[in-house]
Amino acid sequence: MIIKTHNMRTLQNTTSSQLQRANSVQKVRAEVVLGSPSANCSGVGICRVMAHGAGVNFTCPKVNALLSYTTDGKLRFEFDKTSMEGRYMRRHFRWALFQVFEAYTVPYQLFGKLKLEQRTIQPGIYQVLEAGDRLIVEF
């Protein structure tokens, strides 16, 4: 069932099988800057990913997230809704879709054991699942 909330289509309930399938062995706390790298982090997509509390002085708004990978090798971002302003939720997660216009490779330090192609988020449109206070996107 799809409902409309805050000008954004969301799934009312993410099924336990969807969440179980996506559970991973390791979750990394991170701060994510949304936007396009070539547009100086404006627009949509993933502009930058940093380890949580890394002390990087970055002026663009950051969103707290848990990063992991699924058993089928997809990168999974669990964005904390409470750490972002409503306008960013509307811009980046409207219609329960997350758009990426430019490829972005998650830094080696966060998932060193993954190959480059497994750490790279490709351009595309990705489904957003809502689970409590998190918006989940699998790349």
CSV table of N, CA and C in Angstrom, one decimal:
chain,number,residue,atom,x,y,z
A,1,MET,N,0.8,-1.2,0.0
A,1,MET,CA,0.0,0.0,0.0
A,1,MET,C,0.9,1.2,0.0
A,2,ILE,N,0.6,2.2,-0.8
A,2,ILE,CA,1.3,3.5,-0.9
A,2,ILE,C,0.5,4.6,-0.3
A,3,ILE,N,1.1,5.4,0.6
A,3,ILE,CA,0.4,6.5,1.1
A,3,ILE,C,1.2,7.8,0.8
A,4,LYS,N,0.6,8.9,0.9
A,4,LYS,CA,1.3,10.2,0.7
A,4,LYS,C,1.5,10.9,2.0
A,5,THR,N,2.8,11.2,2.3
A,5,THR,CA,3.1,11.9,3.6
A,5,THR,C,4.2,12.9,3.3
A,6,HIS,N,4.0,14.1,3.8
A,6,HIS,CA,4.9,15.2,3.6
A,6,HIS,C,5.3,15.4,2.2
A,7,ASN,N,4.4,15.3,1.3
A,7,ASN,CA,4.6,15.5,-0.2
A,7,ASN,C,5.6,14.5,-0.7
A,8,MET,N,5.6,13.3,-0.1
A,8,MET,CA,6.5,12.3,-0.5
A,8,MET,C,5.8,10.9,-0.5
A,9,ARG,N,5.8,10.2,-1.5
A,9,ARG,CA,5.2,8.8,-1.5
A,9,ARG,C,6.1,7.9,-0.7
A,10,THR,N,5.6,7.2,0.2
A,10,THR,CA,6.4,6.3,1.0
A,10,THR,C,5.6,4.9,1.1
A,11,LEU,N,6.4,3.9,1.4
A,11,LEU,CA,5.8,2.6,1.7
A,11,LEU,C,5.3,2.7,3.1
A,12,GLN,N,4.1,2.3,3.4
A,12,GLN,CA,3.6,2.4,4.7
A,12,GLN,C,4.4,1.5,5.6
A,13,ASN,N,4.6,0.2,5.2
A,13,ASN,CA,5.4,-0.7,6.0
A,13,ASN,C,6.4,-1.4,5.2
A,14,THR,N,7.6,-1.3,5.6
A,14,THR,CA,8.6,-2.1,4.9
A,14,THR,C,8.5,-3.5,5.5
A,15,THR,N,8.4,-4.5,4.7
A,15,THR,CA,8.1,-5.9,5.2
A,15,THR,C,9.4,-6.4,6.0
A,16,SER,N,9.2,-7.3,6.9
A,16,SER,CA,10.3,-7.8,7.7
A,16,SER,C,11.2,-8.6,6.7
A,17,SER,N,10.7,-9.2,5.7
A,17,SER,CA,11.6,-9.9,4.8
A,17,SER,C,12.5,-9.0,4.0
A,18,GLN,N,12.0,-7.8,3.6
A,18,GLN,CA,12.8,-6.8,3.0
A,18,GLN,C,13.9,-6.3,3.9
A,19,LEU,N,13.6,-6.1,5.1
A,19,LEU,CA,14.6,-5.6,6.1
A,19,LEU,C,15.6,-6.7,6.4
A,20,GLN,N,15.1,-8.0,6.6
A,20,GLN,CA,15.9,-9.1,6.9
A,20,GLN,C,16.9,-9.4,5.7
A,21,ARG,N,16.4,-9.3,4.5
A,21,ARG,CA,17.3,-9.5,3.3
A,21,ARG,C,18.4,-8.5,3.3
A,22,ALA,N,18.1,-7.3,3.7
A,22,ALA,CA,19.0,-6.2,3.6
A,22,ALA,C,20.0,-6.1,4.8
A,23,ASN,N,19.7,-6.8,5.9
A,23,ASN,CA,20.6,-6.8,7.0
A,23,ASN,C,22.0,-7.2,6.6
A,24,SER,N,23.0,-6.6,7.2
A,24,SER,CA,24.3,-6.9,6.8
A,24,SER,C,25.1,-7.3,8.0
A,25,VAL,N,26.3,-7.7,7.8
A,25,VAL,CA,27.2,-8.1,8.8
A,25,VAL,C,27.8,-6.9,9.5
A,26,GLN,N,28.1,-5.8,8.8
A,26,GLN,CA,28.8,-4.7,9.3
A,26,GLN,C,28.0,-3.4,8.9
A,27,LYS,N,27.8,-2.5,9.9
A,27,LYS,CA,27.2,-1.2,9.6
A,27,LYS,C,28.2,-0.2,10.1
A,28,VAL,N,28.3,0.9,9.2
A,28,VAL,CA,29.3,1.9,9.5
A,28,VAL,C,28.5,3.2,9.6
A,29,ARG,N,28.7,3.9,10.7
A,29,ARG,CA,28.1,5.3,10.9
A,29,ARG,C,28.8,6.2,10.0
A,30,ALA,N,28.0,7.0,9.3
A,30,ALA,CA,28.6,8.0,8.4
A,30,ALA,C,27.8,9.3,8.3
A,31,GLU,N,28.4,10.3,7.7
A,31,GLU,CA,27.7,11.5,7.4
A,31,GLU,C,27.8,11.6,5.9
A,32,VAL,N,26.6,11.9,5.3
A,32,VAL,CA,26.5,11.9,3.9
A,32,VAL,C,26.0,13.3,3.4
A,33,VAL,N,26.8,13.9,2.5
A,33,VAL,CA,26.4,15.2,1.9
A,33,VAL,C,25.6,14.8,0.6
A,34,LEU,N,24.4,15.3,0.5
A,34,LEU,CA,23.5,15.0,-0.6
A,34,LEU,C,23.8,16.0,-1.7
A,35,GLY,N,23.7,15.6,-3.0
A,35,GLY,CA,23.9,16.5,-4.1
A,35,GLY,C,24.8,15.9,-5.1
A,36,SER,N,25.2,16.6,-6.2
A,36,SER,CA,26.1,16.1,-7.2
A,36,SER,C,27.5,16.7,-7.0
A,37,PRO,N,28.5,15.9,-7.1
A,37,PRO,CA,29.9,16.4,-6.9
A,37,PRO,C,30.2,17.5,-7.9
A,38,SER,N,29.9,17.4,-9.1
A,38,SER,CA,30.3,18.4,-10.1
A,38,SER,C,29.5,19.7,-10.0
A,39,ALA,N,28.4,19.7,-9.2
A,39,ALA,CA,27.6,20.9,-9.0
A,39,ALA,C,27.9,21.5,-7.6
A,40,ASN,N,29.0,21.2,-7.1
A,40,ASN,CA,29.4,21.7,-5.8
A,40,ASN,C,28.4,21.3,-4.7
A,41,CYS,N,27.9,20.1,-4.8
A,41,CYS,CA,26.9,19.5,-3.9
A,41,CYS,C,25.5,20.1,-3.9
A,42,SER,N,25.2,20.8,-5.0
A,42,SER,CA,23.8,21.1,-5.2
A,42,SER,C,23.2,20.0,-6.1
A,43,GLY,N,21.9,20.1,-6.3
A,43,GLY,CA,21.3,19.0,-7.1
A,43,GLY,C,21.0,17.8,-6.3
A,44,VAL,N,20.9,16.7,-6.9
A,44,VAL,CA,20.5,15.4,-6.2
A,44,VAL,C,21.6,14.4,-6.4
A,45,GLY,N,21.6,13.4,-5.5
A,45,GLY,CA,22.6,12.3,-5.6
A,45,GLY,C,23.4,12.3,-4.3
A,46,ILE,N,24.5,11.6,-4.4
A,46,ILE,CA,25.5,11.5,-3.3
A,46,ILE,C,26.7,12.3,-3.7
A,47,CYS,N,27.0,13.4,-2.9
A,47,CYS,CA,28.1,14.3,-3.2
A,47,CYS,C,29.4,13.8,-2.4
A,48,ARG,N,29.2,13.4,-1.2
A,48,ARG,CA,30.3,13.0,-0.4
A,48,ARG,C,29.9,12.1,0.8
A,49,VAL,N,30.7,11.2,1.2
A,49,VAL,CA,30.5,10.3,2.3
A,49,VAL,C,31.7,10.3,3.2
A,50,MET,N,31.5,10.6,4.5
A,50,MET,CA,32.6,10.7,5.5
A,50,MET,C,32.2,9.8,6.7
A,51,ALA,N,33.2,9.3,7.3
A,51,ALA,CA,33.0,8.6,8.6
A,51,ALA,C,32.4,9.5,9.6
A,52,HIS,N,31.5,9.0,10.4
A,52,HIS,CA,30.8,9.9,11.4
A,52,HIS,C,31.8,10.4,12.4
A,53,GLY,N,31.8,11.7,12.6
A,53,GLY,CA,32.7,12.3,13.6
A,53,GLY,C,34.1,12.4,13.1
A,54,ALA,N,34.3,12.4,11.8
A,54,ALA,CA,35.7,12.4,11.2
A,54,ALA,C,36.3,13.8,11.4
A,55,GLY,N,35.5,14.8,11.8
A,55,GLY,CA,36.0,16.1,12.0
A,55,GLY,C,36.3,16.9,10.7
A,56,VAL,N,35.7,16.4,9.6
A,56,VAL,CA,35.9,17.1,8.4
A,56,VAL,C,35.1,18.4,8.4
A,57,ASN,N,35.7,19.5,8.1
A,57,ASN,CA,35.0,20.8,8.1
A,57,ASN,C,34.4,21.0,6.7
A,58,PHE,N,33.1,20.8,6.6
A,58,PHE,CA,32.4,20.8,5.4
A,58,PHE,C,31.2,21.7,5.5
A,59,THR,N,31.0,22.7,4.7
A,59,THR,CA,29.9,23.7,4.9
A,59,THR,C,28.5,23.2,4.4
A,60,CYS,N,28.5,22.2,3.5
A,60,CYS,CA,27.2,21.7,3.0
A,60,CYS,C,26.5,20.9,4.1
A,61,PRO,N,25.2,20.9,4.1
A,61,PRO,CA,24.4,20.1,5.1
A,61,PRO,C,24.7,18.6,5.0
A,62,LYS,N,24.9,18.0,6.1
A,62,LYS,CA,25.2,16.6,6.2
A,62,LYS,C,24.0,15.8,6.8
A,63,VAL,N,23.8,14.6,6.4
A,63,VAL,CA,22.8,13.7,6.9
A,63,VAL,C,23.4,12.5,7.6
A,64,ASN,N,23.0,12.2,8.8
A,64,ASN,CA,23.6,11.0,9.4
A,64,ASN,C,23.0,9.7,8.7
A,65,ALA,N,23.8,8.7,8.6
A,65,ALA,CA,23.4,7.5,7.9
A,65,ALA,C,24.2,6.3,8.4
A,66,LEU,N,23.6,5.1,8.3
A,66,LEU,CA,24.3,3.9,8.5
A,66,LEU,C,24.5,3.3,7.2
A,67,LEU,N,25.8,2.9,6.9
A,67,LEU,CA,26.1,2.3,5.6
A,67,LEU,C,26.4,0.8,5.9
A,68,SER,N,26.0,0.0,4.9
A,68,SER,CA,26.2,-1.4,5.0
A,68,SER,C,26.1,-2.0,3.6
A,69,TYR,N,26.2,-3.3,3.5
A,69,TYR,CA,26.0,-3.9,2.2
A,69,TYR,C,25.2,-5.1,2.4
A,70,THR,N,24.4,-5.5,1.4
A,70,THR,CA,23.4,-6.6,1.6
A,70,THR,C,24.1,-7.9,1.2
A,71,THR,N,23.4,-9.0,1.5
A,71,THR,CA,24.0,-10.3,1.1
A,71,THR,C,24.2,-10.5,-0.4
A,72,ASP,N,23.4,-9.7,-1.2
A,72,ASP,CA,23.6,-9.8,-2.6
A,72,ASP,C,24.5,-8.7,-3.2
A,73,GLY,N,25.3,-8.0,-2.3
A,73,GLY,CA,26.4,-7.2,-2.7
A,73,GLY,C,26.0,-5.7,-3.0
A,74,LYS,N,24.8,-5.3,-2.6
A,74,LYS,CA,24.4,-3.9,-2.9
A,74,LYS,C,24.8,-3.1,-1.7
A,75,LEU,N,25.2,-1.8,-2.0
A,75,LEU,CA,25.4,-0.8,-0.9
A,75,LEU,C,24.0,-0.4,-0.3
A,76,ARG,N,24.0,-0.3,1.0
A,76,ARG,CA,22.7,0.1,1.6
A,76,ARG,C,23.0,1.3,2.5
A,77,PHE,N,22.2,2.4,2.2
A,77,PHE,CA,22.3,3.6,3.0
A,77,PHE,C,21.0,3.7,3.8
A,78,GLU,N,21.1,3.9,5.1
A,78,GLU,CA,20.0,4.1,6.0
A,78,GLU,C,20.1,5.5,6.5
A,79,PHE,N,19.4,6.4,5.8
A,79,PHE,CA,19.4,7.9,6.2
A,79,PHE,C,18.5,8.1,7.4
A,80,ASP,N,19.1,8.9,8.3
A,80,ASP,CA,18.3,9.2,9.5
A,80,ASP,C,17.4,10.5,9.2
A,81,LYS,N,16.1,10.2,9.2
A,81,LYS,CA,15.2,11.3,8.9
A,81,LYS,C,15.3,12.5,9.9
A,82,THR,N,15.6,12.1,11.2
A,82,THR,CA,15.6,13.2,12.2
A,82,THR,C,16.8,14.1,12.0
A,83,SER,N,17.8,13.7,11.2
A,83,SER,CA,19.0,14.6,11.0
A,83,SER,C,18.9,15.5,9.8
A,84,MET,N,17.8,15.5,9.1
A,84,MET,CA,17.7,16.3,7.9
A,84,MET,C,16.5,17.2,7.9
A,85,GLU,N,16.6,18.4,7.3
A,85,GLU,CA,15.5,19.3,7.2
A,85,GLU,C,14.5,18.8,6.2
A,86,GLY,N,13.2,19.2,6.4
A,86,GLY,CA,12.2,18.8,5.5
A,86,GLY,C,12.4,19.1,4.1
A,87,ARG,N,13.0,20.2,3.8
A,87,ARG,CA,13.3,20.6,2.4
A,87,ARG,C,14.2,19.6,1.7
A,88,TYR,N,15.2,19.1,2.5
A,88,TYR,CA,16.1,18.1,1.9
A,88,TYR,C,15.4,16.7,1.7
A,89,MET,N,14.5,16.4,2.6
A,89,MET,CA,13.7,15.2,2.5
A,89,MET,C,12.9,15.3,1.2
A,90,ARG,N,12.2,16.4,1.0
A,90,ARG,CA,11.4,16.6,-0.2
A,90,ARG,C,12.3,16.6,-1.5
A,91,ARG,N,13.4,17.3,-1.5
A,91,ARG,CA,14.2,17.4,-2.7
A,91,ARG,C,14.8,16.0,-3.0
A,92,HIS,N,15.3,15.3,-2.1
A,92,HIS,CA,16.0,14.1,-2.4
A,92,HIS,C,15.2,12.8,-2.3
A,93,PHE,N,14.1,12.7,-1.6
A,93,PHE,CA,13.4,11.5,-1.4
A,93,PHE,C,11.9,11.5,-1.8
A,94,ARG,N,11.6,12.6,-2.5
A,94,ARG,CA,10.2,12.7,-3.0
A,94,ARG,C,9.8,11.5,-3.8
A,95,TRP,N,8.5,11.2,-3.7
A,95,TRP,CA,7.9,10.1,-4.5
A,95,TRP,C,8.5,8.7,-4.2
A,96,ALA,N,9.2,8.6,-3.1
A,96,ALA,CA,9.9,7.4,-2.6
A,96,ALA,C,10.9,6.9,-3.6
A,97,LEU,N,11.6,7.9,-4.3
A,97,LEU,CA,12.6,7.6,-5.2
A,97,LEU,C,13.8,8.5,-4.9
A,98,PHE,N,15.0,8.0,-5.1
A,98,PHE,CA,16.3,8.7,-4.9
A,98,PHE,C,17.0,8.7,-6.2
A,99,GLN,N,17.3,9.9,-6.8
A,99,GLN,CA,18.0,10.0,-8.0
A,99,GLN,C,19.5,10.2,-7.9
A,100,VAL,N,20.3,9.6,-8.7
A,100,VAL,CA,21.7,9.8,-8.8
A,100,VAL,C,22.1,10.1,-10.2
A,101,PHE,N,22.6,11.3,-10.5
A,101,PHE,CA,23.0,11.7,-11.8
A,101,PHE,C,24.5,11.4,-12.1
A,102,GLU,N,25.3,11.3,-11.1
A,102,GLU,CA,26.7,11.1,-11.3
A,102,GLU,C,27.2,9.9,-10.4
A,103,ALA,N,28.1,9.1,-11.0
A,103,ALA,CA,28.6,8.0,-10.2
A,103,ALA,C,29.4,8.6,-9.0
A,104,TYR,N,29.4,7.8,-7.9
A,104,TYR,CA,30.1,8.2,-6.7
A,104,TYR,C,30.7,6.9,-6.1
A,105,THR,N,32.0,7.0,-5.7
A,105,THR,CA,32.6,5.8,-5.1
A,105,THR,C,32.8,6.1,-3.6
A,106,VAL,N,32.2,5.3,-2.8
A,106,VAL,CA,32.4,5.4,-1.4
A,106,VAL,C,33.9,5.2,-1.0
A,107,PRO,N,34.4,6.1,-0.1
A,107,PRO,CA,35.8,6.0,0.2
A,107,PRO,C,36.3,4.6,0.7
A,108,TYR,N,37.4,4.3,0.3
A,108,TYR,CA,38.0,3.0,0.7
A,108,TYR,C,38.0,2.7,2.2
A,109,GLN,N,38.2,3.8,3.0
A,109,GLN,CA,38.3,3.7,4.4
A,109,GLN,C,37.1,3.1,5.1
A,110,LEU,N,35.9,3.4,4.4
A,110,LEU,CA,34.6,2.9,5.0
A,110,LEU,C,34.4,1.4,4.7
A,111,PHE,N,34.7,1.0,3.6
A,111,PHE,CA,34.5,-0.5,3.2
A,111,PHE,C,35.7,-0.9,2.4
A,112,GLY,N,36.9,-1.0,3.1
A,112,GLY,CA,38.1,-1.4,2.4
A,112,GLY,C,38.1,-2.7,1.7
A,113,LYS,N,37.4,-3.7,2.2
A,113,LYS,CA,37.4,-5.0,1.6
A,113,LYS,C,36.6,-5.1,0.4
A,114,LEU,N,35.7,-4.2,0.1
A,114,LEU,CA,34.9,-4.2,-1.1
A,114,LEU,C,35.7,-3.7,-2.3
A,115,LYS,N,35.5,-4.4,-3.5
A,115,LYS,CA,36.1,-3.9,-4.7
A,115,LYS,C,35.5,-2.6,-5.1
A,116,LEU,N,36.3,-1.9,-6.0
A,116,LEU,CA,35.9,-0.6,-6.5
A,116,LEU,C,34.5,-0.6,-7.0
A,117,GLU,N,34.1,-1.6,-7.9
A,117,GLU,CA,32.8,-1.6,-8.5
A,117,GLU,C,31.7,-1.8,-7.5
A,118,GLN,N,32.0,-2.5,-6.3
A,118,GLN,CA,31.0,-2.7,-5.3
A,118,GLN,C,30.8,-1.4,-4.4
A,119,ARG,N,31.8,-0.5,-4.4
A,119,ARG,CA,31.7,0.7,-3.7
A,119,ARG,C,31.2,1.9,-4.5
A,120,THR,N,30.9,1.6,-5.8
A,120,THR,CA,30.5,2.7,-6.7
A,120,THR,C,29.0,2.7,-6.8
A,121,ILE,N,28.4,3.9,-6.6
A,121,ILE,CA,27.0,4.1,-6.8
A,121,ILE,C,26.9,4.6,-8.2
A,122,GLN,N,26.1,3.9,-9.0
A,122,GLN,CA,26.0,4.3,-10.4
A,122,GLN,C,24.8,5.2,-10.6
A,123,PRO,N,24.8,6.1,-11.6
A,123,PRO,CA,23.6,6.9,-11.9
A,123,PRO,C,22.4,6.1,-12.1
A,124,GLY,N,21.3,6.6,-11.6
A,124,GLY,CA,20.0,5.8,-11.8
A,124,GLY,C,19.0,6.4,-10.8
A,125,ILE,N,17.9,5.7,-10.8
A,125,ILE,CA,16.8,6.1,-9.9
A,125,ILE,C,16.5,4.9,-9.0
A,126,TYR,N,16.6,5.1,-7.7
A,126,TYR,CA,16.5,4.0,-6.7
A,126,TYR,C,15.3,4.1,-5.8
A,127,GLN,N,14.7,3.0,-5.5
A,127,GLN,CA,13.5,3.0,-4.6
A,127,GLN,C,13.9,3.4,-3.2
A,128,VAL,N,13.1,4.1,-2.5
A,128,VAL,CA,13.3,4.5,-1.1
A,128,VAL,C,12.3,3.7,-0.2
A,129,LEU,N,12.8,3.0,0.8
A,129,LEU,CA,11.9,2.3,1.7
A,129,LEU,C,12.0,3.1,3.0
A,130,GLU,N,10.8,3.3,3.7
A,130,GLU,CA,10.8,4.0,4.9
A,130,GLU,C,10.6,3.0,6.0
A,131,ALA,N,11.4,3.0,7.0
A,131,ALA,CA,11.3,2.1,8.2
A,131,ALA,C,11.6,3.0,9.5
A,132,GLY,N,10.5,3.3,10.1
A,132,GLY,CA,10.6,4.2,11.3
A,132,GLY,C,11.2,5.5,11.0
A,133,ASP,N,12.3,5.8,11.7
A,133,ASP,CA,13.0,7.1,11.5
A,133,ASP,C,14.1,7.0,10.4
A,134,ARG,N,14.0,6.0,9.6
A,134,ARG,CA,15.1,5.9,8.5
A,134,ARG,C,14.5,5.8,7.1
A,135,LEU,N,15.2,6.3,6.2
A,135,LEU,CA,14.9,6.2,4.8
A,135,LEU,C,16.0,5.3,4.2
A,136,ILE,N,15.7,4.2,3.6
A,136,ILE,CA,16.6,3.2,3.2
A,136,ILE,C,16.7,3.2,1.6
A,137,VAL,N,17.9,3.2,1.1
A,137,VAL,CA,18.2,3.1,-0.3
A,137,VAL,C,19.3,2.1,-0.5
A,138,GLU,N,19.0,1.2,-1.4
A,138,GLU,CA,20.0,0.2,-1.8
A,138,GLU,C,20.5,0.5,-3.2
A,139,PHE,N,21.8,0.6,-3.4
A,139,PHE,CA,22.4,0.9,-4.7
A,139,PHE,C,23.0,-0.3,-5.3
